Short mmCIF file of C-alpha atoms in Angstrom, two decimals:
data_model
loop_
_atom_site.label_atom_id
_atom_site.label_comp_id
_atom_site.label_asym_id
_atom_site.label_seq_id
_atom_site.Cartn_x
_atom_site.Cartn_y
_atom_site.Cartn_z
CA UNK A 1 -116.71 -65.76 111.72
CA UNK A 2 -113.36 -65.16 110.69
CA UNK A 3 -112.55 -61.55 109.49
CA UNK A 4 -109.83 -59.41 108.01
CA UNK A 5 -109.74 -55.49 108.68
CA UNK A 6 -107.32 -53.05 106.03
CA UNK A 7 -106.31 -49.52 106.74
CA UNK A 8 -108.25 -47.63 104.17
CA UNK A 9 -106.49 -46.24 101.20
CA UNK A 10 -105.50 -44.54 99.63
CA UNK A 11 -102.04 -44.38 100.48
CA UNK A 12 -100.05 -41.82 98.51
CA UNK A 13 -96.32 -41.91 99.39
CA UNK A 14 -93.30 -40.14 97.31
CA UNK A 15 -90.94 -42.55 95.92
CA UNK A 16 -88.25 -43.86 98.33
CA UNK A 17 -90.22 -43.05 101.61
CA UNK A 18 -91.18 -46.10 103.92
CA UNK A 19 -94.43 -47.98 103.72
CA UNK A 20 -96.69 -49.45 106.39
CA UNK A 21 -100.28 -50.78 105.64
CA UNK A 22 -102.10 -52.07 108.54
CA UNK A 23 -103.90 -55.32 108.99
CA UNK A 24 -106.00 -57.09 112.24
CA UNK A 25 -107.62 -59.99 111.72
CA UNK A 26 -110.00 -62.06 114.33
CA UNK A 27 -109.82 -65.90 113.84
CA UNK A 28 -110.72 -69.02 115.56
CA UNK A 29 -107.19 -70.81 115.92
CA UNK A 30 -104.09 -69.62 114.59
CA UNK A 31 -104.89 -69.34 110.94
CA UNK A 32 -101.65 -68.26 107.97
CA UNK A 33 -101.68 -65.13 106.81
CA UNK A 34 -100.90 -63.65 103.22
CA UNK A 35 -100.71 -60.61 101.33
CA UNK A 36 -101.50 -60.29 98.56
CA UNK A 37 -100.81 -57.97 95.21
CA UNK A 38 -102.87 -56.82 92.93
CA UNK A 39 -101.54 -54.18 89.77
CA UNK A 40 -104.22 -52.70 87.50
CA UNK A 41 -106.04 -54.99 85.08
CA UNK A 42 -104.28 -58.42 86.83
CA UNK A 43 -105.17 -60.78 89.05
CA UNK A 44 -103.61 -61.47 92.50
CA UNK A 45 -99.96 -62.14 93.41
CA UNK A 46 -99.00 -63.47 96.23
CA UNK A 47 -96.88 -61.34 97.65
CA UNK A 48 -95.72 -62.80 101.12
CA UNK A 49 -97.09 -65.27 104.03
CA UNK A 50 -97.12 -66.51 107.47
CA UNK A 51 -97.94 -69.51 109.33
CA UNK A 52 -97.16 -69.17 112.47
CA UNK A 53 -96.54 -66.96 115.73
CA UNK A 54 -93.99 -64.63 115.06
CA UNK A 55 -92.86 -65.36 111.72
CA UNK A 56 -91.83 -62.94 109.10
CA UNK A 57 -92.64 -63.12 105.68
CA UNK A 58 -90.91 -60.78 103.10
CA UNK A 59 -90.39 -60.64 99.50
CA UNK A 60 -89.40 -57.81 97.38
CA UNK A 61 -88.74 -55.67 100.14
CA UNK A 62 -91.67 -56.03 101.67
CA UNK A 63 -92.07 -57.31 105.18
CA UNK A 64 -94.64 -58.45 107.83
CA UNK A 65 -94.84 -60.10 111.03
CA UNK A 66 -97.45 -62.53 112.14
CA UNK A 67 -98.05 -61.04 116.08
CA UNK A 68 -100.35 -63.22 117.81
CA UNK A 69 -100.77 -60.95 120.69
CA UNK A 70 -101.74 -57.96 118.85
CA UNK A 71 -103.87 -59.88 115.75
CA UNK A 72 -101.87 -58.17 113.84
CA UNK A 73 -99.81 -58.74 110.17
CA UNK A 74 -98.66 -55.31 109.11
CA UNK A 75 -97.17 -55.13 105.63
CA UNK A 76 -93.46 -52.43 105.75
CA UNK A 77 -91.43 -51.92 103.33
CA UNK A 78 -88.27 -49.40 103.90
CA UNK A 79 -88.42 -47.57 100.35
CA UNK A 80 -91.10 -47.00 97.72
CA UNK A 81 -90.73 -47.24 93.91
CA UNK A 82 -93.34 -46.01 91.42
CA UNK A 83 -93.28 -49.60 90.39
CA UNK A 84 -95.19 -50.98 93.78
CA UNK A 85 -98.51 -48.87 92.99
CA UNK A 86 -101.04 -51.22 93.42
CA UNK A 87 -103.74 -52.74 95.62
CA UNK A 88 -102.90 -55.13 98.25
CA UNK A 89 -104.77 -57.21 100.15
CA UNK A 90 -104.48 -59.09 103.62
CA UNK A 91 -106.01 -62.82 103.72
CA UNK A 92 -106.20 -65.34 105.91
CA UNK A 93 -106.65 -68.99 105.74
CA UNK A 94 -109.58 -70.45 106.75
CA UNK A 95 -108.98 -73.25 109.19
CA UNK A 96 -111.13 -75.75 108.39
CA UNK A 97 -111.28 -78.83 105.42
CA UNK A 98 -110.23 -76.48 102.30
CA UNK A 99 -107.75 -73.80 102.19
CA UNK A 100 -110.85 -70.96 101.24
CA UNK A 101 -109.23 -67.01 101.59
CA UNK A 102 -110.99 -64.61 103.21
CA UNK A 103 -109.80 -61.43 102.11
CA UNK A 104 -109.12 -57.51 103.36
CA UNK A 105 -110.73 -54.99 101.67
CA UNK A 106 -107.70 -53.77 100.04
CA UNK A 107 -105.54 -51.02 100.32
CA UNK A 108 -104.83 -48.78 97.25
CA UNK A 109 -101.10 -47.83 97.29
CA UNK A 110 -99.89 -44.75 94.78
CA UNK A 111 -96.32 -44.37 94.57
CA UNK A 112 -95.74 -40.68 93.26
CA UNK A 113 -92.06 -40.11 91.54
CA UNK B 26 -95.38 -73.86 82.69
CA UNK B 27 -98.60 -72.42 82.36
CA UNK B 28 -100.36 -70.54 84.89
CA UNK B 29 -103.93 -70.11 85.77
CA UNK B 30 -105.59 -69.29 82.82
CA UNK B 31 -109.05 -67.98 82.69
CA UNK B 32 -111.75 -67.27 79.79
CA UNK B 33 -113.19 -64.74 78.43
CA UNK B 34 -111.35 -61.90 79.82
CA UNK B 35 -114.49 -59.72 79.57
CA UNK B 36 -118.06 -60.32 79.28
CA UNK B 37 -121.05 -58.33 78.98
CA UNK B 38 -124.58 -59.52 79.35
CA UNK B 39 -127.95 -58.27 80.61
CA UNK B 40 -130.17 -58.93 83.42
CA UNK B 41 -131.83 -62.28 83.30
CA UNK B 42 -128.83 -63.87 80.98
CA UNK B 43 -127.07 -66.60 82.21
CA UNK B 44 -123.15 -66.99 81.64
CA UNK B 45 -120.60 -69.50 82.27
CA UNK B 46 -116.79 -68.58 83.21
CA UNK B 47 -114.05 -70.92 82.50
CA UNK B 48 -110.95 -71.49 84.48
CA UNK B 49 -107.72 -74.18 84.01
CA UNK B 50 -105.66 -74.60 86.94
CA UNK B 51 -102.44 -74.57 87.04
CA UNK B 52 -99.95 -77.98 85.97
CA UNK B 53 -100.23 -80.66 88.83
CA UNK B 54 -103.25 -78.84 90.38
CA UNK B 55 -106.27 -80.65 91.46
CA UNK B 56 -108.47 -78.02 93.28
CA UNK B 57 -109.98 -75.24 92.00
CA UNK B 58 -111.34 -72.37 93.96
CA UNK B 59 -113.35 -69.08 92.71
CA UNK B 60 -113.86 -66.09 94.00
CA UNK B 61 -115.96 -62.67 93.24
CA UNK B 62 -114.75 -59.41 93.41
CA UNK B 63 -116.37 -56.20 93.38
CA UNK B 64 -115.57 -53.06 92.49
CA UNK B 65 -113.22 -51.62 95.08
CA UNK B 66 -113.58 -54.98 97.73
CA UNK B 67 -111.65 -57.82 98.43
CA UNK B 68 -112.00 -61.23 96.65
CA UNK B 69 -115.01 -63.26 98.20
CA UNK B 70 -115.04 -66.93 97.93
CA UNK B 71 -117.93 -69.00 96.14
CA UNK B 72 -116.66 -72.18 96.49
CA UNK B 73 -114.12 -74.85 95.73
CA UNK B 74 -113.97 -78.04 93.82
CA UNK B 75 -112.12 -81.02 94.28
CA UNK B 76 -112.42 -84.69 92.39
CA UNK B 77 -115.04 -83.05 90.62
CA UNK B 78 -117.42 -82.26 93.81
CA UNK B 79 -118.32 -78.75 95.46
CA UNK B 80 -116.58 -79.26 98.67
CA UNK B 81 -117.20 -75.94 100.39
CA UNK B 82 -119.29 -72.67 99.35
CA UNK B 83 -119.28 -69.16 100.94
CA UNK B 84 -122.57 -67.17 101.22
CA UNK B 85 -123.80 -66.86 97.56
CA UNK B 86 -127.42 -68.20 96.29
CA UNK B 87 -127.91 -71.23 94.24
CA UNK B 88 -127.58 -69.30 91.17
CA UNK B 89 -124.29 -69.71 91.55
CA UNK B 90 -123.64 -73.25 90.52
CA UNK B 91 -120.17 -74.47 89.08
CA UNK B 92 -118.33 -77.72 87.91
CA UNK B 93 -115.34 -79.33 87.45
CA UNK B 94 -114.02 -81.85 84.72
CA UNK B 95 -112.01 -84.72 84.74
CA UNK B 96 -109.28 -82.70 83.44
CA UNK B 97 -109.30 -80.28 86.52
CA UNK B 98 -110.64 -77.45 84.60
CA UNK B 99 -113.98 -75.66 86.07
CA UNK B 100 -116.99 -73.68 85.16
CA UNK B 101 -118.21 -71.65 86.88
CA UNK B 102 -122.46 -70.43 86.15
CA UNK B 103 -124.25 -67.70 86.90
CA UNK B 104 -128.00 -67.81 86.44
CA UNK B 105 -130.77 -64.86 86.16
CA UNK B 106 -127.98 -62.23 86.09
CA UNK B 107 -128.54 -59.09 88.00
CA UNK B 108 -126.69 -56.29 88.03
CA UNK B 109 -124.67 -56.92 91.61
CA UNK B 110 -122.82 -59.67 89.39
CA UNK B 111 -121.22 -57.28 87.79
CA UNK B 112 -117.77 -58.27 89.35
CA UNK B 113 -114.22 -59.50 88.69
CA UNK B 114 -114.16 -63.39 88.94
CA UNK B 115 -111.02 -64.93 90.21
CA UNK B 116 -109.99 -68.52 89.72
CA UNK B 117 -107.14 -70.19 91.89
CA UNK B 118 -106.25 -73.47 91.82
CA UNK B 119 -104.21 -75.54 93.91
CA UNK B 120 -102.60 -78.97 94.68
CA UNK B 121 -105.02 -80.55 97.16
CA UNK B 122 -107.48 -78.72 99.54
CA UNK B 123 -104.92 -77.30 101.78
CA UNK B 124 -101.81 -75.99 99.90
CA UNK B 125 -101.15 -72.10 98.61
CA UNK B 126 -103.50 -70.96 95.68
CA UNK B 127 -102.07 -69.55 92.43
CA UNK B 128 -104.85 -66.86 90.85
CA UNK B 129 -105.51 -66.44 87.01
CA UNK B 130 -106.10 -63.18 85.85
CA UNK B 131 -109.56 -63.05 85.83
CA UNK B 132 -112.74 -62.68 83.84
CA UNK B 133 -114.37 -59.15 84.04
CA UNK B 134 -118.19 -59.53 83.89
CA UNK B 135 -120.25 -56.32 83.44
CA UNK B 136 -124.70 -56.70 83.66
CA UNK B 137 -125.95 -53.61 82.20
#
């Protein structure tokens, strides 16, 4: 079935130094993919997506490319604040009648100052 | 406009118990999805509803068992509790079966 794989975390970083968090993913089809947010004691936040081949979603700073050829959808962002300590998750959408996520395991990210 | 909203934020019960999460979707949302998640995992979906019927449901046992209301708003039960429930439950809701979910905040459930 459909999967998502996450770097493990977690990821310390110093404040202003640039981020990448991994994600692969093996579907059937081309599915969208998202990441997702989550800060301590919330729910999720959608942070960015993709639908298609080559696309690049950002928001916040944050970046990722949908690459087909790779299975890839690695999250980047140039310059850390303490503020973007959090967990966040890589999902893709399943391709069949409803729009069920299937989740990463997440990726802790500590921003130190 | 309100978000997701989900109740009660915690919970605590004990093995055997049987509790019932509620979620309200979001304004203009028909669908409601739920997921569980565990202590340091991703989200794992349970199932969805839409026009009040259980159209899809991931790999948990029947004592998982949900509803929705005319209103849009779910429930979401949990029978026979053991102590594996003890998860964060995540409602999202959405317009139809096919557009982005929005994600309440969550109900913390803890089965000591």
């Amino acid at each position: 079935g459909d999967s998502v794989t996450q770097m493990e975390g977690p990821v310390t970083l110093s404040e202003e130094a640039f981020l990448t968090i991994n994600c692969t993913y093996t579907a059937t089809g081309y599915p969208s993919l998202f990441w997702y947010v989550q800060y301590p004691g919330e729910g999720l936040q959608l942070l960015l997506k993709a639908t298609k081949a080559d696309d690049k979603g950002s928001n916040k700073g944050f970046e990722a490319t949908y690459r087909k050829e790779t299975t890839s959808f690695h999250l980047e962002k140039g310059s850390v604040q303490v503020s973007d300590s959090a967990v966040y998750f890589c999902a893709l959408l399943d391709g069949g009648a409803t729009n069920k996520l299937i989740f990463g395991t997440g990726t802790l990210l500590a921003v130190q100052p | 406009d309100a978000g997701v909203t989900q109740s009660p934020t915690h919970l605590i019960k004990t093995r055997g118990q049987q509790v019932t999460l509620r979620c309200s979707p979001k304004s203009g949302h028909d669908t409601v999805s739920w997921y569980q998640q565990a202590l340091g995992q991703g989200p794992q979906f349970i199932f969805q509803y839409y026009e009040e019927e259980e159209r899809q449901r991931g790999n948990f046992p029947d004592r998982f068992s949900g509803h929705q209301f005319p209103n849009y708003s779910s429930e979401l039960n949990v029978n026979a509790l053991l102590l594996g429930d003890s998860a964060l439950y995540l409602c999202a809701s959405s317009r139809n079966t096919y557009n982005e979910q929005f994600f309440g905040p969550g109900t913390r459930l803890t089965v000591l």
